[in-house]
Short mmCIF file of C-alpha atoms in Angstrom, two decimals:
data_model
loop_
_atom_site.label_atom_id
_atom_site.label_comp_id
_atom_site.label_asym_id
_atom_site.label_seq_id
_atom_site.Cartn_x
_atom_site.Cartn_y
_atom_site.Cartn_z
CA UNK A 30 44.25 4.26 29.86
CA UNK A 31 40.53 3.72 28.77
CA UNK A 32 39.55 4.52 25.18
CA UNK A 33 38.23 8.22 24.49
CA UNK A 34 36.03 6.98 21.62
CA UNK A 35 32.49 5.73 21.47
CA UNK A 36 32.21 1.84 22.32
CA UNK A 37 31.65 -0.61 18.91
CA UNK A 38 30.21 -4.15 19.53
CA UNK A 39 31.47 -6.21 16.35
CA UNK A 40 28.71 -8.99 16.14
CA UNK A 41 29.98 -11.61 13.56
CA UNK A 42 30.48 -15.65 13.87
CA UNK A 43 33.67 -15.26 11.32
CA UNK A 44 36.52 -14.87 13.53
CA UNK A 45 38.93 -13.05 11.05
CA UNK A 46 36.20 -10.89 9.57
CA UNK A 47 35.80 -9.80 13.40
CA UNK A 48 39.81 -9.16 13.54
CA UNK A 49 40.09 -7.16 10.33
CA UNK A 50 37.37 -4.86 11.64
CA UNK A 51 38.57 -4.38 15.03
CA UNK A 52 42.31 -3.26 13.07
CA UNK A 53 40.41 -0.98 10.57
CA UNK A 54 38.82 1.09 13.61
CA UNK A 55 40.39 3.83 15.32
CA UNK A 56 42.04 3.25 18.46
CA UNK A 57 40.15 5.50 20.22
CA UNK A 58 37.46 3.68 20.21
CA UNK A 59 36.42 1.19 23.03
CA UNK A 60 35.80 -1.89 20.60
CA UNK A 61 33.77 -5.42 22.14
CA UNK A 62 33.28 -8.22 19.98
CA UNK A 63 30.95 -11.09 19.92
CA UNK A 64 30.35 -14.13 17.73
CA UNK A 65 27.00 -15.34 18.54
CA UNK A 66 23.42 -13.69 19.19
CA UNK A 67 23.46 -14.51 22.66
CA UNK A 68 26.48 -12.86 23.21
CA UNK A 69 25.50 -10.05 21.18
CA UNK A 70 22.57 -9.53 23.29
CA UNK A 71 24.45 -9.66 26.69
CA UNK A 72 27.06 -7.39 25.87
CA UNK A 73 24.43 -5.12 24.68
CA UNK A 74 22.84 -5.41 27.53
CA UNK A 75 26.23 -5.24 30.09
CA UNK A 76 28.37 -2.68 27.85
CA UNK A 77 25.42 0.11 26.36
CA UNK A 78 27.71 0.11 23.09
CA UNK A 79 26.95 3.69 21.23
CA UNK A 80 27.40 1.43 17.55
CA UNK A 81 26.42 -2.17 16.36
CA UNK A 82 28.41 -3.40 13.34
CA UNK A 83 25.96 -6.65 12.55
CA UNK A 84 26.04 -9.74 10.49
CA UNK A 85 22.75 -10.59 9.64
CA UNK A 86 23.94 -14.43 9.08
CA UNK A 87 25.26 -15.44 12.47
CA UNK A 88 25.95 -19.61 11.93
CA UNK A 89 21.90 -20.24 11.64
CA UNK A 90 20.54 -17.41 13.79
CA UNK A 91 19.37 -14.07 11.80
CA UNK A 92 21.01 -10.41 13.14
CA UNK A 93 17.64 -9.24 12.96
CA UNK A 94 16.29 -10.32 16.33
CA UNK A 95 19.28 -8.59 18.06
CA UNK A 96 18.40 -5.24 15.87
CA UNK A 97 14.68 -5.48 17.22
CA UNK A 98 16.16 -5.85 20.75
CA UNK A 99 18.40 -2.59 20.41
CA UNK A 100 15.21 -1.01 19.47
CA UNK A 101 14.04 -1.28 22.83
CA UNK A 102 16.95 0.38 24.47
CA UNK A 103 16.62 4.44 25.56
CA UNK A 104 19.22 5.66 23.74
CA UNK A 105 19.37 3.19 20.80
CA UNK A 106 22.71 2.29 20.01
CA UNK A 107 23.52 3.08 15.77
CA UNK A 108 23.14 -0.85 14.02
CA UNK A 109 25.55 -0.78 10.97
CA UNK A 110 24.28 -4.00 9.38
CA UNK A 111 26.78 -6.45 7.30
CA UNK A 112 25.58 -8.47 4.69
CA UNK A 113 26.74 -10.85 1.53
CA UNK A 114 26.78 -9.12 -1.56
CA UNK A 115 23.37 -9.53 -3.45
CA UNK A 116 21.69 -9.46 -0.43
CA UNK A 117 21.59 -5.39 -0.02
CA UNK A 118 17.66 -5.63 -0.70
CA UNK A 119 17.32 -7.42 3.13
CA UNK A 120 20.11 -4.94 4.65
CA UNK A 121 17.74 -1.99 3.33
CA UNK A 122 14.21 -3.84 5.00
CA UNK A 123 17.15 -3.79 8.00
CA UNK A 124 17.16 -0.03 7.65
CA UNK A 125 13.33 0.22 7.50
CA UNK A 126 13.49 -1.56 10.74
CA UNK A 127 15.50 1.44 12.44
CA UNK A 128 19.15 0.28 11.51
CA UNK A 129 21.10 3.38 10.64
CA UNK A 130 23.36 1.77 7.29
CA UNK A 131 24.77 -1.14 6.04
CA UNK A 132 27.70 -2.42 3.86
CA UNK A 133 28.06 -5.50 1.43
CA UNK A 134 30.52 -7.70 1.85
CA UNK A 135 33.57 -7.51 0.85
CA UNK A 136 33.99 -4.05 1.58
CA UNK A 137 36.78 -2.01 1.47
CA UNK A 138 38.22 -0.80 5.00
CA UNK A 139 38.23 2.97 4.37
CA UNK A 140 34.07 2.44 3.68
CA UNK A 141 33.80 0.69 7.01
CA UNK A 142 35.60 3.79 8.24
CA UNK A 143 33.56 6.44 7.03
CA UNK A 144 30.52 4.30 8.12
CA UNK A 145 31.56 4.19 12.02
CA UNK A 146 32.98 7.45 11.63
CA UNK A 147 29.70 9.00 10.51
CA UNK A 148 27.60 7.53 13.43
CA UNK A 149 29.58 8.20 15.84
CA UNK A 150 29.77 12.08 15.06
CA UNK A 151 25.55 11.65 14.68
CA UNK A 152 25.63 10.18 18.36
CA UNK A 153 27.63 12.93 19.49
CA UNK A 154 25.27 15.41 17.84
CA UNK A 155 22.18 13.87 19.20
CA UNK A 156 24.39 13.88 23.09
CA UNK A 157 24.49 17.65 22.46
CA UNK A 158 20.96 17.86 21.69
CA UNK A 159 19.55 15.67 24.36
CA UNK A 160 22.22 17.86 26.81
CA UNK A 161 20.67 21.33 25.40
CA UNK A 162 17.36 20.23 26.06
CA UNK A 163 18.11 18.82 29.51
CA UNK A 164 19.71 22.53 30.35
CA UNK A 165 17.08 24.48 28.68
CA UNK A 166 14.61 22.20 31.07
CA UNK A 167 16.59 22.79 33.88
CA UNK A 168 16.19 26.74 32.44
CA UNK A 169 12.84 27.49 32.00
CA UNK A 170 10.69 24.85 34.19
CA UNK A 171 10.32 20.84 33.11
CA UNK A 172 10.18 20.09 29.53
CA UNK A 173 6.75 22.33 27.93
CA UNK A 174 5.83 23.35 31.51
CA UNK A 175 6.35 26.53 32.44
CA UNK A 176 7.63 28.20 36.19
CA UNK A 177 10.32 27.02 38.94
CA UNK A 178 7.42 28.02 41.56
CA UNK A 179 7.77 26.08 44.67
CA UNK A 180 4.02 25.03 43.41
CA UNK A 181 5.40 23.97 40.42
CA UNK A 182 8.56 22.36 41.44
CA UNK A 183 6.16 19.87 43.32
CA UNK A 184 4.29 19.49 40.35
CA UNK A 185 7.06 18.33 38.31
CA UNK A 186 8.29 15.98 41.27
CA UNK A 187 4.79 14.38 41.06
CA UNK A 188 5.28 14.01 37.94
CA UNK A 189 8.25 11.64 37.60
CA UNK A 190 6.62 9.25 40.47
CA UNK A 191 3.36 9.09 38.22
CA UNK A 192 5.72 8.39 35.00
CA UNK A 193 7.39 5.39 36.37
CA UNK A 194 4.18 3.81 37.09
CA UNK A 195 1.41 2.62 34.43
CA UNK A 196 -1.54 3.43 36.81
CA UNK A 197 -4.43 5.70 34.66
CA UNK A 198 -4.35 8.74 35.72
CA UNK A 199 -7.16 11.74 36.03
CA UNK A 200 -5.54 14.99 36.05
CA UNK A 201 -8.00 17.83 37.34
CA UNK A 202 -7.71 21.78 38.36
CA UNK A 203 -9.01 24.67 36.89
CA UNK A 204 -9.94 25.64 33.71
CA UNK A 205 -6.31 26.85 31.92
CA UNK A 206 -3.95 26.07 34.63
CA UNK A 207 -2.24 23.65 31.86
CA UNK A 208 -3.49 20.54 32.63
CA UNK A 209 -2.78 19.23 28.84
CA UNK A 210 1.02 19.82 29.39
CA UNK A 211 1.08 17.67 32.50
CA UNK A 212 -0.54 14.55 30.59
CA UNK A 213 2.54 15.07 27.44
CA UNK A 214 5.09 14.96 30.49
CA UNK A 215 3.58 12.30 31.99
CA UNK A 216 3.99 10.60 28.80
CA UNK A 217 6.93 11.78 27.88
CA UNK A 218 9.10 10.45 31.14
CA UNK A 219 7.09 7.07 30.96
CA UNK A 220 8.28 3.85 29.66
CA UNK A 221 5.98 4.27 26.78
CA UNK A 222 7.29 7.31 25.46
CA UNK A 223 8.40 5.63 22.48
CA UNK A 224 4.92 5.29 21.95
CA UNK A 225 2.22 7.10 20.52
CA UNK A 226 0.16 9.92 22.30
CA UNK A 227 -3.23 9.69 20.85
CA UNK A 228 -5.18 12.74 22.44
CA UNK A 229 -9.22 12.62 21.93
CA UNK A 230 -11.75 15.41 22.28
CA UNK A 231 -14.83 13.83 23.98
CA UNK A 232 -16.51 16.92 23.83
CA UNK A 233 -15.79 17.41 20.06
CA UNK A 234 -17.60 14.55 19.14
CA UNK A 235 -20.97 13.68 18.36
CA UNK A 236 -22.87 11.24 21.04
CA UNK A 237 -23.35 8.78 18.27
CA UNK A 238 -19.61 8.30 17.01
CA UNK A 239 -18.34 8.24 20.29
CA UNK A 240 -17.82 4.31 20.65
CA UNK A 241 -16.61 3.94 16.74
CA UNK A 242 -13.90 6.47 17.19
CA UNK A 243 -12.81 4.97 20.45
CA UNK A 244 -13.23 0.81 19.67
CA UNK A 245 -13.49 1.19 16.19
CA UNK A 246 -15.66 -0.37 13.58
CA UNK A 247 -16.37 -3.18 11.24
CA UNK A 248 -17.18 -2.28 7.40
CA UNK A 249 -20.83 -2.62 7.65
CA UNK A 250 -21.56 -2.43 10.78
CA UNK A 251 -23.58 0.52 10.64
CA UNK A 252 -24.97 3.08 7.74
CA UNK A 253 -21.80 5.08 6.26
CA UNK A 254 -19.21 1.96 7.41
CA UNK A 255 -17.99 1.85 4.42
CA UNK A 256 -14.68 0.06 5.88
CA UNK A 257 -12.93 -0.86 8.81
CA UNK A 258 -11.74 1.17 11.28
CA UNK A 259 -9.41 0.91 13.93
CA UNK A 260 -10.15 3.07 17.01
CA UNK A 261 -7.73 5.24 19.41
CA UNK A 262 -7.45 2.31 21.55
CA UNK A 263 -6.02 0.35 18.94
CA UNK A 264 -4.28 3.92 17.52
CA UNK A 265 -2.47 4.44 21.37
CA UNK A 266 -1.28 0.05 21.30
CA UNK A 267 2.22 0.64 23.33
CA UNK A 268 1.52 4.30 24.29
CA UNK A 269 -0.89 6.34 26.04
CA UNK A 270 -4.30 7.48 25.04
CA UNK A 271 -5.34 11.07 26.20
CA UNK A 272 -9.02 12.14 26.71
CA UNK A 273 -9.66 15.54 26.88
CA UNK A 274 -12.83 16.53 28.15
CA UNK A 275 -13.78 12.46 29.62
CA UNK A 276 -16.73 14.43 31.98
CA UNK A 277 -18.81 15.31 28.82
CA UNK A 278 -18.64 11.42 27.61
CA UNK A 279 -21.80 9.34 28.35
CA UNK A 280 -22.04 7.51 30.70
CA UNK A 281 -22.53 4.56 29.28
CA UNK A 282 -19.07 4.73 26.95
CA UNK A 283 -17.61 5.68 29.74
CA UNK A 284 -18.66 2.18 31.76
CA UNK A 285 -17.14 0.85 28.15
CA UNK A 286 -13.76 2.78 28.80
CA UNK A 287 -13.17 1.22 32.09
CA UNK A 288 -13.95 -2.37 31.51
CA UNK A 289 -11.65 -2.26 28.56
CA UNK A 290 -8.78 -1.03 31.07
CA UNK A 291 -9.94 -4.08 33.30
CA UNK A 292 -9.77 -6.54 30.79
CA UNK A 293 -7.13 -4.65 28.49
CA UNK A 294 -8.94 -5.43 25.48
CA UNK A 295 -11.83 -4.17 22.90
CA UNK A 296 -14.33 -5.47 20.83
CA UNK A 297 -14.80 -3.35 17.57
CA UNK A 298 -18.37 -2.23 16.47
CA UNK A 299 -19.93 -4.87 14.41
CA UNK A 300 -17.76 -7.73 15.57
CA UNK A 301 -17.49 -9.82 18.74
CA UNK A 302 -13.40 -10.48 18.21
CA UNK A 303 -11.62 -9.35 21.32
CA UNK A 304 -8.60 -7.71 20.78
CA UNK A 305 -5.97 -6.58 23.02
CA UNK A 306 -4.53 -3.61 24.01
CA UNK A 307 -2.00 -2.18 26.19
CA UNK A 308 -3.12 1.17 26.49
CA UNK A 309 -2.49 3.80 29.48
CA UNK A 310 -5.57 6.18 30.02
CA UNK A 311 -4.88 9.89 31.03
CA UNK A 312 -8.08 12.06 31.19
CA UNK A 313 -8.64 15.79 32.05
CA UNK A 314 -11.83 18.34 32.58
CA UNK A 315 -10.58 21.25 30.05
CA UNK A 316 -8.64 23.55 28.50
CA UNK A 317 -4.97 25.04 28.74
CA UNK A 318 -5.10 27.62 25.91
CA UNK A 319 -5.72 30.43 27.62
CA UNK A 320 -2.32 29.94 29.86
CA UNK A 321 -0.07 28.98 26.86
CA UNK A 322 -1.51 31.90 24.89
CA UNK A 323 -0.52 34.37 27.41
CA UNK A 324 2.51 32.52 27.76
CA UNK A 325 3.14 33.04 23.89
CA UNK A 326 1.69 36.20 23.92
CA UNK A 327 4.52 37.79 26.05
CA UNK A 328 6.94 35.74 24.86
CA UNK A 329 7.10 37.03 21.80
CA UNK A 330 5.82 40.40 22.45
CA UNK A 331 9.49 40.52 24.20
CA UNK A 332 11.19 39.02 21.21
CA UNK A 333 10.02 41.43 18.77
CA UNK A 334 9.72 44.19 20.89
CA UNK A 335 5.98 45.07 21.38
CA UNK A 336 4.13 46.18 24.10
CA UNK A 337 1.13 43.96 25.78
CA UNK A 338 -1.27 42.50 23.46
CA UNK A 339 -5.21 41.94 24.78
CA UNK A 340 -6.58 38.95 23.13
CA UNK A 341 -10.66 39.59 22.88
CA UNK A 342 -12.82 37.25 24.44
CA UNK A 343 -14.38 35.73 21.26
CA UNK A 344 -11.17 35.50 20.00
CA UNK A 345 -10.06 33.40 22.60
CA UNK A 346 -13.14 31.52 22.37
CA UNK A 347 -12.74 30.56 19.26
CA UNK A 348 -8.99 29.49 20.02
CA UNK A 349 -10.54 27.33 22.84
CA UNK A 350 -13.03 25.56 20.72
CA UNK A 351 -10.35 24.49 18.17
CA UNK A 352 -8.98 20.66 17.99
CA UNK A 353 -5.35 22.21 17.02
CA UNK A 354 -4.31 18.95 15.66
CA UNK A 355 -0.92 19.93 15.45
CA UNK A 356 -1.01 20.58 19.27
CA UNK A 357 1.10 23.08 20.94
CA UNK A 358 3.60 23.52 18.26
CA UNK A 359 0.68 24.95 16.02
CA UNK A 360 -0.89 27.10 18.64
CA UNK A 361 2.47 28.76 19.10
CA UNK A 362 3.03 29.56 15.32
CA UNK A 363 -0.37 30.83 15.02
CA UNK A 364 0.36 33.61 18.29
CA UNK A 365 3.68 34.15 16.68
CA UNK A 366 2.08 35.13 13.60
CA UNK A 367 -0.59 37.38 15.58
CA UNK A 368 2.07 39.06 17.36
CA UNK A 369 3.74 40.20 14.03
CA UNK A 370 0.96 41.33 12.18
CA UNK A 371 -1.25 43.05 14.90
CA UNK A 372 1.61 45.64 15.26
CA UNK A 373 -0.17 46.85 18.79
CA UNK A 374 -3.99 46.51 17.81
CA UNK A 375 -5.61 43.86 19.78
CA UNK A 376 -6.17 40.34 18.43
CA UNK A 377 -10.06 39.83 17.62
CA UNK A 378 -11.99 37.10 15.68
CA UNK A 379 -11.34 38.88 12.17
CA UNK A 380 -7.44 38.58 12.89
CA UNK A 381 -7.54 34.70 13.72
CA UNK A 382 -6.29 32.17 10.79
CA UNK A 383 -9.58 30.70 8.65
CA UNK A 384 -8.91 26.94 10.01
CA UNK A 385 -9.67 28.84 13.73
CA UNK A 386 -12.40 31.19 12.79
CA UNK A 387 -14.22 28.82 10.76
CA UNK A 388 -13.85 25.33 12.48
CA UNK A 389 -16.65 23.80 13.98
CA UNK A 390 -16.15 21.47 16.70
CA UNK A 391 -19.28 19.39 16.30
CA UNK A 392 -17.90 18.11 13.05
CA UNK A 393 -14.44 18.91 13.72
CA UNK A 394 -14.16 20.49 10.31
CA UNK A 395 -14.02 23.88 8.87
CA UNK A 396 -17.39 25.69 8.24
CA UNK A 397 -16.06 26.06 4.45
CA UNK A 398 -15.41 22.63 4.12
CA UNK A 399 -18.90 21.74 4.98
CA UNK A 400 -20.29 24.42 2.76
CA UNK A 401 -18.12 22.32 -0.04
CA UNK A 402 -19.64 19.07 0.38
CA UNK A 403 -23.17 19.69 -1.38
CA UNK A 404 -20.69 19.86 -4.48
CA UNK A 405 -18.76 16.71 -3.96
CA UNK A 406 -21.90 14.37 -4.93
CA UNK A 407 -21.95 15.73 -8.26
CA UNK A 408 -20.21 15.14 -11.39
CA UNK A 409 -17.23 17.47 -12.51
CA UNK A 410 -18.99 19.41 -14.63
CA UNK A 411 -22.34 19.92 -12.88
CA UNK A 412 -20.26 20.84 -9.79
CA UNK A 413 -18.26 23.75 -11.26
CA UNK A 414 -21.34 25.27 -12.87
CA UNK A 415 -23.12 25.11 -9.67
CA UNK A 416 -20.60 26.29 -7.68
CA UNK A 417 -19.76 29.20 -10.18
CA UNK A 418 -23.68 29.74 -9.78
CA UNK A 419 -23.35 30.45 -6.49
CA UNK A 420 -20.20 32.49 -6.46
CA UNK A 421 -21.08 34.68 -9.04
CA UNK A 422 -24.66 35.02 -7.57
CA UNK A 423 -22.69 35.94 -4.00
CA UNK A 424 -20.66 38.66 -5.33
CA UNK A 425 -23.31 40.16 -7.71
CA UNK A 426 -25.10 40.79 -4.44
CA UNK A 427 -22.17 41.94 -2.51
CA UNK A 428 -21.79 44.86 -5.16
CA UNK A 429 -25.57 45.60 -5.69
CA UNK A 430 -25.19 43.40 -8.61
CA UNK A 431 -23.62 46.13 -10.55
CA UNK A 432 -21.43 44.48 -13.24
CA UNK A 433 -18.76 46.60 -13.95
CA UNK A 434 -17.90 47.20 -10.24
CA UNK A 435 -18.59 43.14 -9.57
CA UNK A 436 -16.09 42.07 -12.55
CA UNK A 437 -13.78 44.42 -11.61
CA UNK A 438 -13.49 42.84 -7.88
CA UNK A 439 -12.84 39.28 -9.44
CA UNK A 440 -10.70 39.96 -11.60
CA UNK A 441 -12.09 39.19 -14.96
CA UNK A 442 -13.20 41.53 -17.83
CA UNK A 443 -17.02 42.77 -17.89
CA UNK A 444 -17.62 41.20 -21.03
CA UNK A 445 -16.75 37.64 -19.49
CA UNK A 446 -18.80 38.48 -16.70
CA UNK A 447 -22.01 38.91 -18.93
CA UNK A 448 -21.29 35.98 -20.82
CA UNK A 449 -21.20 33.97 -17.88
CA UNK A 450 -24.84 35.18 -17.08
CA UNK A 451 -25.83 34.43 -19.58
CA UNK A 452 -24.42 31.11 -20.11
CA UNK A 453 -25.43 30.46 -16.24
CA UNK A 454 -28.85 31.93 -16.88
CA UNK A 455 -28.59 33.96 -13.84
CA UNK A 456 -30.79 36.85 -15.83
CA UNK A 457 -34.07 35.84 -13.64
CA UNK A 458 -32.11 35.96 -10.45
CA UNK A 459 -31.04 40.02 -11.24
CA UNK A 460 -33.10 43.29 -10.43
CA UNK A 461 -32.59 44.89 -14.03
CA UNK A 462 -33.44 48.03 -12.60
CA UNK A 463 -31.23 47.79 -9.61
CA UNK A 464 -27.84 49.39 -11.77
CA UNK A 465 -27.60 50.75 -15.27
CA UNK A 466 -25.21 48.56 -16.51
CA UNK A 467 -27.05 45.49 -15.73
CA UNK A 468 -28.39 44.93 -19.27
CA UNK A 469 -26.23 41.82 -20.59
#
């Protein structure tokens, strides 16, 4: 009868250490053994064990290089590493590494117990996960796509062919019809979805920067390189860079983009050191907000029970101009929130968070944040005056510069208020005639 429990690969070169854990695990569990690295790595290879216990000393060869191979296994099996007492500090640069625990030797058998015991129920919680996901894919369309269309299914079949391959790709259609989503799935079933995604907004950035936030730059290599910088092709090393909006690059950077996918490598500004990169290039023309906010939209208008909410077109022009750096997720909180606090109004600029309504995309910052950074060359204390200048002068004007009615809106007593202008010497800045209690 073949073991119910998860298969353990004991990798140890001490025979009987090997023999006492195989009798301290449960017999449920399918249990290999192995004394050297090679071995290690074959039966890891041959078997797909679910947990790793690991000596890190194996007769002259470290456990580390078999950890660092596991790491490049879809699922990673759990690495419990085993080490000599006093030598916890490398079992916990193991950890750092991705092992999941370790124990110092000698260890007592009901620790080595509760050890196994514990990652095996956090494989079989991840299982469920990655089986919940699969089903609620199967569900509602192919992982943050949307639709079981016949359109779509042939979509998402075009999708895993692309995946398995490490060809660029240029992903085109019409403005909204989600061509964003496509590029994270693409990514997503690809061999280099361990990998980062690094998306880039051409359009967002100025002509000038272009090059330095793609290659990267040398400190000093022009006026405000303070330091060095690594660009997204560096960033993306092992995954796949996405750029969004490729048609509004120049020309020339783009020439610059494709010779660096023919020769895999990129020369940082300011130096002429090659440097290599394996880097896969998706690219698209624009936008999908407009379909996942409609998607959102009635979503949750379902979920809490409201009817259809209109979106106003400089609202959703403000929502396309946005970076959302925290990508979909974000965009979905932010409708979510709209949803419940619109009751059944309809969603205009005045209703859209301040990091929407205020970013500008030729900075890629908010409008307040620029506003802030006259104040950031000064010192402390010339900064807060100035800026209390300014705020005070604001909302003075905002109330006709009538005193009572202005301290009364920020919150402090009237009396502060006219010590302030005076301390300020805003007095020449005030119509003295403009409201009776102006005389501080």
């Amino acid at each position: 009868m073949m073991p119910e429990g998860p298969r353990v690969l004991i990798v140890d070169d001490e025979r009987n250490a090997r023999y006492g854990m195989r009798r301290a695990l449960d017999e449920s569990m399918d249990v290999m053994e192995a004394e050297t690295l090679q071995e290690g790595v074959r039966l890891v290879d041959e078997r797909h064990p679910e947990i790793i216990l690991l000596d890190l000393n194996l007769a002259g060869q470290s456990g580390l290089d078999l950890l660092a191979h596991t790491r490049e296994l879809e699922p990673a099996p759990l690495v419990i590493i085993i080490t000599a007492h006093g030598n916890e500090k490398v079992a916990v640069d193991a950890m750092k590494s991705g092992a999941h625990d370790y124990l110092a030797k000698p260890f007592e058998l009901d620790e080595l117990r509760l050890v196994v015991r514990n990652a095996a129920e956090r494989n079989r919680m991840q299982e469920e996960i990655r089986q919940l996901r699969r089903r609620l894919d199967e569900a509602r369309g192919y992982g943050s796509l949307v639709g079981r269309s016949q359109a779509m299914e042939r979509i998402y079949a075009l999708i895993e062919k692309v995946a398995e391959t490490d060809v660029s790709v240029l992903i085109t259609g019409e403005s909204g019809s989600g061509k964003e989503l496509v590029a994270r799935e693409i990514h997503r079933h690809s061999p280099r979805a361990k990998g980062e995604l690094v998306p880039v907004n051409c359009a967002a950035i100025p002509e000038n920067l272009i090059e330095s936030e793609l290659f990267g730059h040398e400190k000093g290599a022009f006026t405000g390189a303070l330091q060095r910088r690594i660009g997204k092709f560096e960033q993306a090393r092992g995954g796949t860079l996405f750029l969004d909006e490729i048609g509004d690059m120049p020309l020339g950077t783009q020439a610059k983009i494709l010779r660096a996918l023919e020769e895999r490598s990129v020369q940082r500004l300011g130096s002429n050191q090659n440097i290599d990169v394996d880097v896969r290039i998706i690219s698209r023309r624009r936008d999908d907000i407009p379909l996942l906010m409609q998607h959102f939209l009635e979503s949750f208008a379902r979920r809490y029970q409201r009817d259809a909410i209109a979106v106003s077109p400089d609202a959703l022009a403000l929502l396309g101009r946005y970076d959302f750096p925290g990508n979909v997720r974000q965009l979905r909180n932010i409708i979510e929130r709209l949803v419940v606090l619109s009751g059944d109004r309809p969603i205009g600029p005045k209703e859209l968070p301040d990091e929407v309504r205020l970013f500008d995309p030729a900075t890629g910052r908010s409008t307040t944040e620029l506003q802030l950074d006259p104040f950031l060359t000064l010192p402390y204390r010339e900064a807060r005056e100035s800026f209390e200048r300014h705020y005070l002068l604001r909302k003075l004007s905002e109330h006709d510069q009538n005193i009572t009615h202005t301290a009364a809106a920020i919150g402090i007593h009237r009396q502060s208020l006219q010590q302030k202008i005076r301390d300020l010497d805003l007095k020449p800045f005030l119509d003295a005639d403009h409201a009776p209690d102006n005389t501080a």
